[in-house]
Amino acid sequence: MTDQSQDTAKLSIRGEDYEFPIYSGTIGPDVVDIGKLYGKTGLFTYDPGYTSTGSCESSITYIDGEKGELLYRGFPIDQLASKSHFLEVAYLLLYGELPTAEQLDDFEARVTNHTMLHDQMSYFFRGFRRDAHPMAIVCGAMGAMSAFYHDSTDISDAWQREVATIRMIAKMPTIVAWAYKYSIGQPFVYPNNSLDYASNFLNMCFSVPTTDYPIDPILSRAMDRIFTLHADHEQNASTSTVRLASSSGANPFACIAAGVACLWGPAHGGANEACLSMLRQIGTADRIPEFIARAKDKDDPFRLMGFGHRVYKNFDPRAKVMKESADEVLGLLGIENNPTLQVAKELEKIALEDEYFVEKKLYPNVDFYSGIILDAMGFPTSMFTPIFALARTVGWISQWKEMLEDPKARIGRPRQLYTGATHRDYVEVENR
Ligand code: CMC
């Protein structure tokens, strides 16, 4: 961050002038530092939804919403999705640079060695109702890790932070797969450390003790790509939740569990599940105009799920890659004529030409195609958001780590515009 001390923002309030420094990052809009605003003027800023607020300094992920560009540590997402793989991307997000071959081997070995859950945790899973949403189980299991791994909860110890990092990345696929197995009444499948990260996850989800489960490399590659595309996304709602939880000094497992909880909502990670349900509800292309009309109707709360984004005002770059993967996976499985995919393609075409969507810059986002791929792979819709959480764990941890290493980080404590009752005296119940 450069302090352009020559360059200041002048604010005039009720006849008084105040100056605030402007800082520049490496790319993206400059920021006005209003940290001293209250001290100097007695005023707070007001920005519900934080649409104009930078909450931290970060060097992990950059999004140019107008261009539709997403960079992890400077590398474009499409290059990483086609040339790299999830654990290499995880290393990049966590440590800032692409690993050498030796560093990658070491990192992969460390993650692989931590895939198993403490055996007592299997009883914890069994305590849930069978019909529990897997996100409820994932959130609970992640939070519960702080009760199982006491030797990696001290955030002031860099070694413990590193152990917690590896544990969460390694165990999250096991947690998500076990949440699924539990919900369908099948035995838990233990991790197989001879498999790569994505194949191991598919194996834990779909193999059963009685039959071999051959893992198709195309499906495994598509799974890995889904993980890569969801790995981080700057200061979104769940990442900001992780940072806020962490700002109080909470342990790493509790902070990531907070991120899982936030991701669950349909405006965030829950949109992939909602999107596939919507495509199925539409059913056939001839019903698309009816749903487009509903999405435009101000009196109807319905929204086209998988469309629109707070930051992207152009095609979500992740959606482009996801669309290619959808074609590949459905082609492999011989279901290119899947009616849901046909509805999706037609809906995309119509919405991209519709004046309402064009004017509001509402483009398909990552969730528009991810659900179709996951569905084709055999996952029920309830598993879509847990899979997103699995992938985003890497981003949450990278941001959590960055925050703990930032000497400027303080407890997050927003203020408010109070509009409630002013001071009044208590009235005894018999006198009300
Ligand atoms: N369908 C119809 N209209 C929409 C949609 C949509 N999907 N999204 C936004 N709009 C309209 C909205 O009604 C508003 O209109 P007006 O200005 O006339 O009031 C305008 O576009 C701006 O919308 P907003 O709600 O102020 O925008 P936001 O930045 O607060 O919301 C969003 C972003 C993603 C929550 C929203 O676009 C949405 O609800 N999309 C559907 C859910 C979805 O697909 N979410 C996944 C996001 S990508 C995955 C992730 O990163 O979590």
CSV table of C-alpha atoms and ligand atoms in Angstrom, one decimal:
chain,number,residue,atom,x,y,z
A,1,MET,CA,0.0,0.0,0.0
A,2,THR,CA,1.4,3.4,-0.9
A,3,ASP,CA,0.5,6.4,1.2
A,4,GLN,CA,-0.1,9.2,-1.4
A,5,SER,CA,0.2,11.9,1.2
A,6,GLN,CA,0.0,14.6,-1.4
A,7,ASP,CA,-3.3,13.1,-2.5
A,8,THR,CA,-5.9,13.7,0.2
A,9,ALA,CA,-9.7,13.6,0.2
A,10,LYS,CA,-11.2,16.8,1.5
A,11,LEU,CA,-14.5,16.6,3.4
A,12,SER,CA,-16.5,19.7,4.2
A,13,ILE,CA,-18.9,19.2,7.1
A,14,ARG,CA,-21.1,22.0,8.4
A,15,GLY,CA,-18.6,24.7,7.4
A,16,GLU,CA,-15.4,22.8,8.7
A,17,ASP,CA,-12.9,21.2,6.3
A,18,TYR,CA,-11.1,17.9,7.0
A,19,GLU,CA,-8.5,16.0,5.1
A,20,PHE,CA,-8.1,12.3,4.9
A,21,PRO,CA,-5.2,10.3,3.3
A,22,ILE,CA,-5.7,8.4,0.1
A,23,TYR,CA,-3.9,5.1,-0.4
A,24,SER,CA,-3.3,3.2,-3.6
A,25,GLY,CA,-3.0,-0.6,-4.0
A,26,THR,CA,-1.3,-2.3,-6.8
A,27,ILE,CA,-4.5,-2.4,-8.9
A,28,GLY,CA,-8.1,-1.5,-8.3
A,29,PRO,CA,-9.7,1.7,-6.8
A,30,ASP,CA,-7.7,3.9,-4.4
A,31,VAL,CA,-9.2,4.1,-0.8
A,32,VAL,CA,-9.8,7.0,1.5
A,33,ASP,CA,-8.6,6.2,5.0
A,34,ILE,CA,-11.5,7.4,7.3
A,35,GLY,CA,-10.1,5.6,10.4
A,36,LYS,CA,-9.8,9.0,12.1
A,37,LEU,CA,-13.2,10.4,10.9
A,38,TYR,CA,-15.0,9.9,14.2
A,39,GLY,CA,-12.1,11.3,16.2
A,40,LYS,CA,-11.9,14.4,14.0
A,41,THR,CA,-15.5,15.1,13.2
A,42,GLY,CA,-17.7,13.1,15.7
A,43,LEU,CA,-19.4,11.4,12.6
A,44,PHE,CA,-19.5,7.8,11.5
A,45,THR,CA,-19.8,6.6,7.9
A,46,TYR,CA,-23.0,4.8,6.9
A,47,ASP,CA,-22.7,2.0,4.4
A,48,PRO,CA,-25.1,-0.9,4.9
A,49,GLY,CA,-23.9,-3.9,2.9
A,50,TYR,CA,-20.4,-2.4,2.8
A,51,THR,CA,-20.8,-1.5,-0.9
A,52,SER,CA,-18.1,1.2,-0.7
A,53,THR,CA,-16.1,0.0,2.3
A,54,GLY,CA,-12.6,-1.6,2.2
A,55,SER,CA,-12.4,-3.6,5.4
A,56,CYS,CA,-8.7,-4.7,5.2
A,57,GLU,CA,-5.5,-4.6,3.2
A,58,SER,CA,-5.1,-7.9,1.4
A,59,SER,CA,-2.7,-9.3,-1.3
A,60,ILE,CA,-4.5,-12.6,-1.9
A,61,THR,CA,-7.3,-12.2,-4.5
A,62,TYR,CA,-8.3,-9.4,-6.8
A,63,ILE,CA,-11.6,-9.0,-8.7
A,64,ASP,CA,-12.2,-6.5,-11.5
A,65,GLY,CA,-16.0,-6.7,-11.6
A,66,GLU,CA,-16.4,-4.5,-14.7
A,67,LYS,CA,-13.9,-6.5,-16.7
A,68,GLY,CA,-15.0,-9.9,-15.3
A,69,GLU,CA,-11.5,-10.7,-14.1
A,70,LEU,CA,-10.5,-12.8,-11.1
A,71,LEU,CA,-6.8,-13.1,-10.0
A,72,TYR,CA,-5.4,-15.4,-7.3
A,73,ARG,CA,-2.1,-13.8,-6.2
A,74,GLY,CA,-2.0,-12.2,-9.6
A,75,PHE,CA,-2.7,-15.3,-11.7
A,76,PRO,CA,-5.9,-15.3,-13.9
A,77,ILE,CA,-8.4,-17.9,-12.8
A,78,ASP,CA,-8.8,-19.4,-16.2
A,79,GLN,CA,-5.1,-20.1,-16.4
A,80,LEU,CA,-5.1,-21.7,-13.0
A,81,ALA,CA,-8.3,-23.7,-13.8
A,82,SER,CA,-6.8,-25.1,-17.0
A,83,LYS,CA,-3.1,-25.5,-16.1
A,84,SER,CA,-2.9,-25.9,-12.3
A,85,HIS,CA,-4.8,-28.1,-9.8
A,86,PHE,CA,-6.4,-27.5,-6.5
A,87,LEU,CA,-3.6,-28.3,-4.0
A,88,GLU,CA,-1.1,-26.2,-6.0
A,89,VAL,CA,-3.7,-23.3,-6.0
A,90,ALA,CA,-4.2,-23.9,-2.3
A,91,TYR,CA,-0.4,-23.5,-1.8
A,92,LEU,CA,-0.4,-20.3,-3.9
A,93,LEU,CA,-3.3,-18.8,-1.9
A,94,LEU,CA,-1.8,-19.7,1.5
A,95,TYR,CA,1.9,-18.8,0.9
A,96,GLY,CA,1.8,-16.3,-1.9
A,97,GLU,CA,3.8,-18.0,-4.7
A,98,LEU,CA,3.5,-21.0,-6.9
A,99,PRO,CA,5.4,-23.9,-5.2
A,100,THR,CA,8.6,-25.5,-6.6
A,101,ALA,CA,8.2,-29.2,-7.3
A,102,GLU,CA,9.8,-30.0,-4.0
A,103,GLN,CA,7.6,-27.6,-2.0
A,104,LEU,CA,4.5,-29.0,-3.8
A,105,ASP,CA,5.5,-32.6,-2.9
A,106,ASP,CA,6.0,-31.6,0.7
A,107,PHE,CA,2.7,-29.7,0.9
A,108,GLU,CA,0.7,-32.5,-0.7
A,109,ALA,CA,2.3,-35.1,1.6
A,110,ARG,CA,1.4,-33.0,4.6
A,111,VAL,CA,-2.2,-32.6,3.5
A,112,THR,CA,-2.5,-36.3,2.6
A,113,ASN,CA,-1.2,-37.4,6.0
A,114,HIS,CA,-3.9,-35.5,7.8
A,115,THR,CA,-7.0,-36.7,5.9
A,116,MET,CA,-8.3,-39.0,8.7
A,117,LEU,CA,-10.6,-37.7,11.4
A,118,HIS,CA,-10.2,-38.4,15.0
A,119,ASP,CA,-12.1,-41.7,15.4
A,120,GLN,CA,-14.3,-40.2,18.2
A,121,MET,CA,-15.6,-37.8,15.6
A,122,SER,CA,-17.5,-40.6,13.9
A,123,TYR,CA,-19.7,-40.8,17.0
A,124,PHE,CA,-20.3,-37.1,16.8
A,125,PHE,CA,-21.6,-37.5,13.3
A,126,ARG,CA,-23.9,-40.3,14.5
A,127,GLY,CA,-25.6,-37.9,16.9
A,128,PHE,CA,-27.2,-36.0,14.1
A,129,ARG,CA,-30.7,-36.8,12.7
A,130,ARG,CA,-30.3,-38.7,9.4
A,131,ASP,CA,-32.4,-36.0,7.6
A,132,ALA,CA,-30.1,-33.2,8.8
A,133,HIS,CA,-28.9,-30.9,6.0
A,134,PRO,CA,-25.3,-31.7,5.3
A,135,MET,CA,-24.4,-28.0,5.9
A,136,ALA,CA,-25.6,-28.3,9.4
A,137,ILE,CA,-23.4,-31.3,10.0
A,138,VAL,CA,-20.4,-29.7,8.2
A,139,CYS,CA,-20.8,-26.6,10.3
A,140,GLY,CA,-21.1,-28.6,13.5
A,141,ALA,CA,-18.2,-30.9,12.7
A,142,MET,CA,-15.9,-28.1,11.8
A,143,GLY,CA,-16.7,-26.2,15.0
A,144,ALA,CA,-16.2,-29.5,16.9
A,145,MET,CA,-12.7,-29.9,15.6
A,146,SER,CA,-11.6,-27.4,18.3
A,147,ALA,CA,-12.7,-30.0,20.8
A,148,PHE,CA,-10.7,-32.7,19.2
A,149,TYR,CA,-7.4,-31.0,18.2
A,150,HIS,CA,-6.4,-28.9,21.3
A,151,ASP,CA,-2.8,-28.8,20.1
A,152,SER,CA,-3.7,-26.4,17.2
A,153,THR,CA,-6.0,-23.9,18.7
A,154,ASP,CA,-3.4,-21.4,20.0
A,155,ILE,CA,-3.5,-18.6,17.4
A,156,SER,CA,-0.4,-16.8,18.9
A,157,ASP,CA,1.8,-19.8,18.0
A,158,ALA,CA,2.7,-19.8,14.2
A,159,TRP,CA,3.4,-23.6,14.3
A,160,GLN,CA,-0.1,-24.3,15.7
A,161,ARG,CA,-1.6,-22.1,13.1
A,162,GLU,CA,0.2,-24.1,10.4
A,163,VAL,CA,-1.0,-27.4,11.8
A,164,ALA,CA,-4.6,-26.1,12.0
A,165,THR,CA,-4.3,-25.0,8.4
A,166,ILE,CA,-3.2,-28.4,7.1
A,167,ARG,CA,-5.7,-30.2,9.3
A,168,MET,CA,-8.7,-28.2,8.0
A,169,ILE,CA,-7.7,-28.5,4.3
A,170,ALA,CA,-7.0,-32.2,4.7
A,171,LYS,CA,-10.1,-33.1,6.8
A,172,MET,CA,-12.7,-31.0,5.1
A,173,PRO,CA,-13.3,-33.6,2.3
A,174,THR,CA,-13.7,-36.3,4.9
A,175,ILE,CA,-16.2,-34.2,6.9
A,176,VAL,CA,-18.2,-33.3,3.8
A,177,ALA,CA,-18.2,-36.9,2.4
A,178,TRP,CA,-19.2,-38.3,5.8
A,179,ALA,CA,-22.0,-35.8,6.1
A,180,TYR,CA,-23.3,-37.2,2.8
A,181,LYS,CA,-22.8,-40.9,3.7
A,182,TYR,CA,-24.6,-40.4,7.0
A,183,SER,CA,-27.6,-38.7,5.3
A,184,ILE,CA,-28.0,-41.7,2.9
A,185,GLY,CA,-27.5,-44.4,5.5
A,186,GLN,CA,-24.3,-45.8,4.0
A,187,PRO,CA,-21.1,-46.6,6.0
A,188,PHE,CA,-18.4,-44.0,6.2
A,189,VAL,CA,-15.6,-44.5,3.7
A,190,TYR,CA,-12.2,-43.8,5.1
A,191,PRO,CA,-9.8,-41.6,3.1
A,192,ASN,CA,-7.5,-43.4,0.7
A,193,ASN,CA,-4.1,-41.6,0.8
A,194,SER,CA,-3.0,-43.2,-2.5
A,195,LEU,CA,-5.6,-41.0,-4.3
A,196,ASP,CA,-5.3,-37.3,-5.3
A,197,TYR,CA,-7.4,-34.8,-3.4
A,198,ALA,CA,-10.4,-34.7,-5.7
A,199,SER,CA,-10.4,-38.5,-6.4
A,200,ASN,CA,-10.2,-39.2,-2.7
A,201,PHE,CA,-13.3,-37.0,-2.1
A,202,LEU,CA,-15.2,-38.7,-4.9
A,203,ASN,CA,-14.2,-42.1,-3.6
A,204,MET,CA,-15.4,-41.2,0.0
A,205,CYS,CA,-18.7,-40.0,-1.4
A,206,PHE,CA,-19.5,-42.8,-3.9
A,207,SER,CA,-17.7,-46.0,-3.1
A,208,VAL,CA,-19.3,-48.6,-0.9
A,209,PRO,CA,-17.6,-51.6,0.8
A,210,THR,CA,-19.2,-54.1,-1.4
A,211,THR,CA,-18.3,-52.8,-4.9
A,212,ASP,CA,-15.3,-51.2,-6.6
A,213,TYR,CA,-15.8,-47.5,-7.5
A,214,PRO,CA,-13.7,-46.8,-10.6
A,215,ILE,CA,-12.9,-43.0,-10.6
A,216,ASP,CA,-13.1,-41.5,-14.1
A,217,PRO,CA,-10.2,-39.0,-14.5
A,218,ILE,CA,-12.5,-36.6,-16.4
A,219,LEU,CA,-14.9,-36.5,-13.4
A,220,SER,CA,-12.0,-36.2,-11.0
A,221,ARG,CA,-10.6,-33.3,-13.1
A,222,ALA,CA,-14.0,-31.6,-13.2
A,223,MET,CA,-14.3,-31.9,-9.4
A,224,ASP,CA,-10.8,-30.5,-8.9
A,225,ARG,CA,-11.7,-27.5,-11.2
A,226,ILE,CA,-14.9,-26.9,-9.1
A,227,PHE,CA,-12.6,-26.7,-6.0
A,228,THR,CA,-10.2,-24.4,-7.8
A,229,LEU,CA,-12.9,-22.0,-9.1
A,230,HIS,CA,-14.4,-21.7,-5.6
A,231,ALA,CA,-11.2,-21.5,-3.6
A,232,ASP,CA,-11.2,-17.8,-2.9
A,233,HIS,CA,-13.2,-14.7,-3.8
A,234,GLU,CA,-11.9,-11.7,-1.9
A,235,GLN,CA,-13.9,-10.1,0.9
A,236,ASN,CA,-17.2,-11.8,0.3
A,237,ALA,CA,-19.8,-12.3,3.1
A,238,SER,CA,-18.4,-15.6,4.5
A,239,THR,CA,-14.8,-14.5,4.2
A,240,SER,CA,-15.6,-11.3,6.0
A,241,THR,CA,-17.4,-13.4,8.6
A,242,VAL,CA,-14.3,-15.5,9.1
A,243,ARG,CA,-12.2,-12.3,9.5
A,244,LEU,CA,-14.6,-10.8,11.9
A,245,ALA,CA,-14.8,-14.0,14.0
A,246,SER,CA,-11.0,-14.2,14.0
A,247,SER,CA,-10.6,-10.6,15.0
A,248,SER,CA,-11.8,-11.5,18.5
A,249,GLY,CA,-9.1,-14.1,18.8
A,250,ALA,CA,-11.4,-17.1,18.4
A,251,ASN,CA,-9.7,-20.4,17.5
A,252,PRO,CA,-9.3,-21.4,13.8
A,253,PHE,CA,-11.9,-24.1,13.8
A,254,ALA,CA,-14.5,-21.8,15.3
A,255,CYS,CA,-13.7,-19.1,12.7
A,256,ILE,CA,-14.0,-21.5,9.7
A,257,ALA,CA,-17.3,-22.9,11.2
A,258,ALA,CA,-18.6,-19.3,11.2
A,259,GLY,CA,-17.6,-19.0,7.5
A,260,VAL,CA,-19.5,-22.3,6.8
A,261,ALA,CA,-22.6,-20.9,8.5
A,262,CYS,CA,-22.6,-17.7,6.5
A,263,LEU,CA,-22.0,-19.5,3.2
A,264,TRP,CA,-25.1,-21.5,3.7
A,265,GLY,CA,-27.5,-18.6,2.8
A,266,PRO,CA,-29.2,-18.6,-0.7
A,267,ALA,CA,-27.7,-15.2,-1.6
A,268,HIS,CA,-24.2,-16.7,-1.2
A,269,GLY,CA,-23.1,-20.3,-1.4
A,270,GLY,CA,-26.7,-21.7,-1.2
A,271,ALA,CA,-27.4,-20.2,-4.6
A,272,ASN,CA,-26.1,-23.3,-6.5
A,273,GLU,CA,-28.7,-25.5,-4.7
A,274,ALA,CA,-31.4,-22.9,-5.3
A,275,CYS,CA,-30.3,-22.5,-9.0
A,276,LEU,CA,-30.7,-26.2,-9.9
A,277,SER,CA,-34.1,-26.3,-8.1
A,278,MET,CA,-35.2,-23.3,-10.1
A,279,LEU,CA,-34.0,-24.9,-13.4
A,280,ARG,CA,-35.9,-28.1,-12.6
A,281,GLN,CA,-39.0,-26.0,-11.6
A,282,ILE,CA,-38.8,-24.2,-15.0
A,283,GLY,CA,-38.6,-27.7,-16.5
A,284,THR,CA,-38.9,-26.8,-20.2
A,285,ALA,CA,-37.7,-23.9,-22.4
A,286,ASP,CA,-41.2,-22.7,-23.2
A,287,ARG,CA,-41.7,-21.8,-19.5
A,288,ILE,CA,-38.7,-19.5,-19.4
A,289,PRO,CA,-40.5,-16.3,-20.4
A,290,GLU,CA,-42.9,-16.8,-17.4
A,291,PHE,CA,-39.9,-17.0,-15.0
A,292,ILE,CA,-38.1,-14.1,-16.6
A,293,ALA,CA,-41.3,-12.0,-16.2
A,294,ARG,CA,-41.4,-13.0,-12.5
A,295,ALA,CA,-37.8,-12.1,-12.0
A,296,LYS,CA,-38.5,-8.6,-13.3
A,297,ASP,CA,-41.7,-8.1,-11.3
A,298,LYS,CA,-41.0,-5.8,-8.4
A,299,ASP,CA,-43.9,-7.3,-6.4
A,300,ASP,CA,-42.6,-10.8,-6.8
A,301,PRO,CA,-39.7,-11.8,-4.5
A,302,PHE,CA,-38.5,-14.4,-7.1
A,303,ARG,CA,-35.0,-13.8,-8.5
A,304,LEU,CA,-33.2,-15.7,-11.2
A,305,MET,CA,-30.8,-17.8,-9.1
A,306,GLY,CA,-27.3,-18.0,-10.6
A,307,PHE,CA,-27.6,-14.5,-12.1
A,308,GLY,CA,-26.2,-11.3,-10.7
A,309,HIS,CA,-23.3,-10.5,-8.4
A,310,ARG,CA,-22.4,-7.8,-6.0
A,311,VAL,CA,-19.0,-7.2,-7.7
A,312,TYR,CA,-19.2,-8.7,-11.2
A,313,LYS,CA,-21.0,-6.4,-13.7
A,314,ASN,CA,-19.8,-8.6,-16.5
A,315,PHE,CA,-19.7,-12.4,-17.1
A,316,ASP,CA,-18.4,-14.1,-14.0
A,317,PRO,CA,-15.0,-15.5,-15.3
A,318,ARG,CA,-15.6,-18.7,-13.2
A,319,ALA,CA,-18.9,-19.3,-15.0
A,320,LYS,CA,-17.1,-19.4,-18.4
A,321,VAL,CA,-14.8,-22.2,-17.2
A,322,MET,CA,-17.7,-24.0,-15.4
A,323,LYS,CA,-19.7,-24.0,-18.6
A,324,GLU,CA,-16.9,-25.8,-20.5
A,325,SER,CA,-16.7,-28.3,-17.7
A,326,ALA,CA,-20.4,-28.9,-17.8
A,327,ASP,CA,-20.2,-29.7,-21.5
A,328,GLU,CA,-17.2,-32.0,-20.9
A,329,VAL,CA,-18.8,-33.9,-18.0
A,330,LEU,CA,-22.2,-34.3,-19.6
A,331,GLY,CA,-20.6,-35.4,-22.8
A,332,LEU,CA,-18.6,-38.0,-21.0
A,333,LEU,CA,-21.7,-39.3,-19.2
A,334,GLY,CA,-23.6,-39.2,-22.5
A,335,ILE,CA,-26.3,-36.9,-21.2
A,336,GLU,CA,-25.6,-33.7,-23.3
A,337,ASN,CA,-29.4,-33.6,-23.9
A,338,ASN,CA,-30.1,-33.4,-20.2
A,339,PRO,CA,-33.3,-31.2,-20.1
A,340,THR,CA,-31.9,-29.1,-17.2
A,341,LEU,CA,-28.8,-28.2,-19.2
A,342,GLN,CA,-31.0,-27.3,-22.2
A,343,VAL,CA,-33.1,-25.1,-20.0
A,344,ALA,CA,-30.0,-23.5,-18.5
A,345,LYS,CA,-28.5,-22.8,-22.0
A,346,GLU,CA,-31.7,-21.3,-23.3
A,347,LEU,CA,-32.3,-19.3,-20.1
A,348,GLU,CA,-28.8,-17.9,-20.3
A,349,LYS,CA,-29.4,-16.9,-24.0
A,350,ILE,CA,-32.7,-15.2,-23.3
A,351,ALA,CA,-31.6,-13.4,-20.1
A,352,LEU,CA,-28.4,-12.1,-21.8
A,353,GLU,CA,-30.5,-10.4,-24.5
A,354,ASP,CA,-33.3,-9.1,-22.1
A,355,GLU,CA,-33.3,-5.4,-21.6
A,356,TYR,CA,-33.8,-5.7,-17.8
A,357,PHE,CA,-30.8,-8.0,-17.3
A,358,VAL,CA,-28.6,-6.1,-19.8
A,359,GLU,CA,-29.4,-2.7,-18.1
A,360,LYS,CA,-28.7,-4.0,-14.6
A,361,LYS,CA,-25.6,-5.9,-15.8
A,362,LEU,CA,-26.9,-9.2,-14.5
A,363,TYR,CA,-24.8,-12.0,-15.9
A,364,PRO,CA,-24.6,-15.7,-15.0
A,365,ASN,CA,-22.4,-16.3,-12.0
A,366,VAL,CA,-20.4,-19.4,-10.9
A,367,ASP,CA,-23.4,-21.1,-9.5
A,368,PHE,CA,-25.3,-21.2,-12.7
A,369,TYR,CA,-23.4,-24.2,-14.1
A,370,SER,CA,-21.8,-25.8,-11.1
A,371,GLY,CA,-25.1,-27.4,-10.0
A,372,ILE,CA,-25.6,-29.0,-13.4
A,373,ILE,CA,-22.1,-30.6,-13.2
A,374,LEU,CA,-22.5,-31.8,-9.6
A,375,ASP,CA,-26.0,-33.2,-10.4
A,376,ALA,CA,-24.6,-35.1,-13.3
A,377,MET,CA,-21.9,-36.5,-11.1
A,378,GLY,CA,-24.6,-37.9,-8.8
A,379,PHE,CA,-24.6,-35.4,-6.0
A,380,PRO,CA,-28.0,-34.4,-4.5
A,381,THR,CA,-28.6,-30.7,-4.4
A,382,SER,CA,-28.1,-30.6,-0.6
A,383,MET,CA,-24.5,-31.4,-1.2
A,384,PHE,CA,-23.7,-28.5,-3.5
A,385,THR,CA,-23.1,-25.9,-0.8
A,386,PRO,CA,-21.0,-28.3,1.4
A,387,ILE,CA,-18.8,-28.8,-1.7
A,388,PHE,CA,-18.5,-25.1,-2.1
A,389,ALA,CA,-17.5,-24.9,1.6
A,390,LEU,CA,-14.9,-27.6,1.2
A,391,ALA,CA,-13.2,-25.6,-1.6
A,392,ARG,CA,-13.6,-22.1,0.1
A,393,THR,CA,-12.0,-23.4,3.3
A,394,VAL,CA,-8.6,-22.7,1.6
A,395,GLY,CA,-9.6,-19.1,0.9
A,396,TRP,CA,-11.0,-18.6,4.4
A,397,ILE,CA,-7.8,-19.9,5.9
A,398,SER,CA,-5.6,-17.8,3.7
A,399,GLN,CA,-7.5,-14.7,4.6
A,400,TRP,CA,-7.5,-15.7,8.3
A,401,LYS,CA,-3.7,-16.3,8.2
A,402,GLU,CA,-3.1,-13.0,6.5
A,403,MET,CA,-5.2,-11.2,9.1
A,404,LEU,CA,-3.4,-12.8,12.0
A,405,GLU,CA,0.0,-11.8,10.4
A,406,ASP,CA,-1.1,-8.2,9.9
A,407,PRO,CA,0.1,-5.9,12.7
A,408,LYS,CA,-2.6,-3.4,11.9
A,409,ALA,CA,-5.5,-5.8,12.4
A,410,ARG,CA,-7.8,-5.0,15.3
A,411,ILE,CA,-11.1,-6.4,16.6
A,412,GLY,CA,-13.8,-5.7,14.1
A,413,ARG,CA,-16.4,-3.4,15.6
A,414,PRO,CA,-18.7,-1.5,13.2
A,415,ARG,CA,-20.8,1.4,14.6
A,416,GLN,CA,-24.4,2.2,13.7
A,417,LEU,CA,-27.0,4.9,12.9
A,418,TYR,CA,-29.2,4.6,15.9
A,419,THR,CA,-32.9,5.2,15.2
A,420,GLY,CA,-34.5,3.6,18.3
A,421,ALA,CA,-36.2,5.2,21.3
A,422,THR,CA,-34.2,8.0,23.1
A,423,HIS,CA,-33.7,7.8,26.9
A,424,ARG,CA,-36.9,6.9,28.8
A,425,ASP,CA,-37.6,5.6,32.3
A,426,TYR,CA,-38.7,2.1,33.2
A,427,VAL,CA,-42.4,1.7,34.1
A,428,GLU,CA,-43.5,-1.0,36.5
A,429,VAL,CA,-45.6,-3.7,34.9
A,430,GLU,CA,-48.8,-2.8,36.8
A,431,ASN,CA,-48.5,0.8,35.5
A,432,ARG,CA,-48.2,-0.1,31.8
B,1,CMC,N1,-32.8,-11.7,-10.7
B,1,CMC,C1,-33.6,-10.6,-10.9
B,1,CMC,N2,-33.2,-9.4,-10.5
B,1,CMC,C2,-32.0,-9.3,-9.9
B,1,CMC,C3,-31.2,-10.4,-9.6
B,1,CMC,C4,-31.6,-11.6,-10.1
B,1,CMC,N3,-30.9,-12.7,-9.8
B,1,CMC,N4,-30.1,-9.9,-9.0
B,1,CMC,C5,-30.2,-8.6,-8.9
B,1,CMC,N5,-31.4,-8.2,-9.4
B,1,CMC,C6,-31.9,-6.8,-9.5
B,1,CMC,C7,-32.4,-6.3,-8.1
B,1,CMC,O1,-33.8,-6.6,-8.0
B,1,CMC,C8,-32.0,-4.9,-8.2
B,1,CMC,O2,-33.0,-4.2,-8.9
B,1,CMC,P1,-33.4,-2.7,-8.6
B,1,CMC,O3,-32.2,-1.9,-8.8
B,1,CMC,O4,-34.5,-2.4,-9.6
B,1,CMC,O5,-33.9,-2.7,-7.2
B,1,CMC,C9,-30.7,-4.8,-8.9
B,1,CMC,O6,-30.7,-6.0,-9.8
B,1,CMC,C10,-29.5,-4.8,-8.1
B,1,CMC,O7,-29.6,-5.9,-7.2
B,1,CMC,P2,-29.1,-6.0,-5.7
B,1,CMC,O8,-29.9,-7.0,-4.9
B,1,CMC,O9,-29.1,-4.6,-5.1
B,1,CMC,O10,-27.6,-6.4,-5.8
B,1,CMC,P3,-26.7,-7.0,-4.7
B,1,CMC,O11,-25.3,-6.7,-5.1
B,1,CMC,O12,-27.1,-6.6,-3.4
B,1,CMC,O13,-27.0,-8.6,-4.8
B,1,CMC,C11,-26.8,-10.9,-5.4
B,1,CMC,C12,-26.2,-9.5,-5.4
B,1,CMC,C13,-25.8,-12.0,-5.8
B,1,CMC,C14,-27.2,-11.2,-3.9
B,1,CMC,C15,-28.1,-10.9,-6.3
B,1,CMC,O14,-27.7,-10.6,-7.6
B,1,CMC,C16,-28.9,-12.2,-6.2
B,1,CMC,O15,-29.7,-12.3,-5.3
B,1,CMC,N6,-28.6,-13.1,-7.2
B,1,CMC,C17,-29.3,-14.4,-7.1
B,1,CMC,C18,-28.6,-15.3,-6.1
B,1,CMC,C19,-27.2,-15.8,-6.6
B,1,CMC,O16,-27.1,-16.3,-7.7
B,1,CMC,N7,-26.2,-15.7,-5.7
B,1,CMC,C20,-24.9,-16.3,-6.0
B,1,CMC,C21,-23.8,-15.2,-6.1
B,1,CMC,S1,-22.3,-15.9,-6.7
B,1,CMC,C22,-21.8,-17.1,-5.6
B,1,CMC,C23,-21.1,-16.4,-4.4
B,1,CMC,O17,-20.2,-15.6,-4.6
B,1,CMC,O18,-21.6,-16.6,-3.3
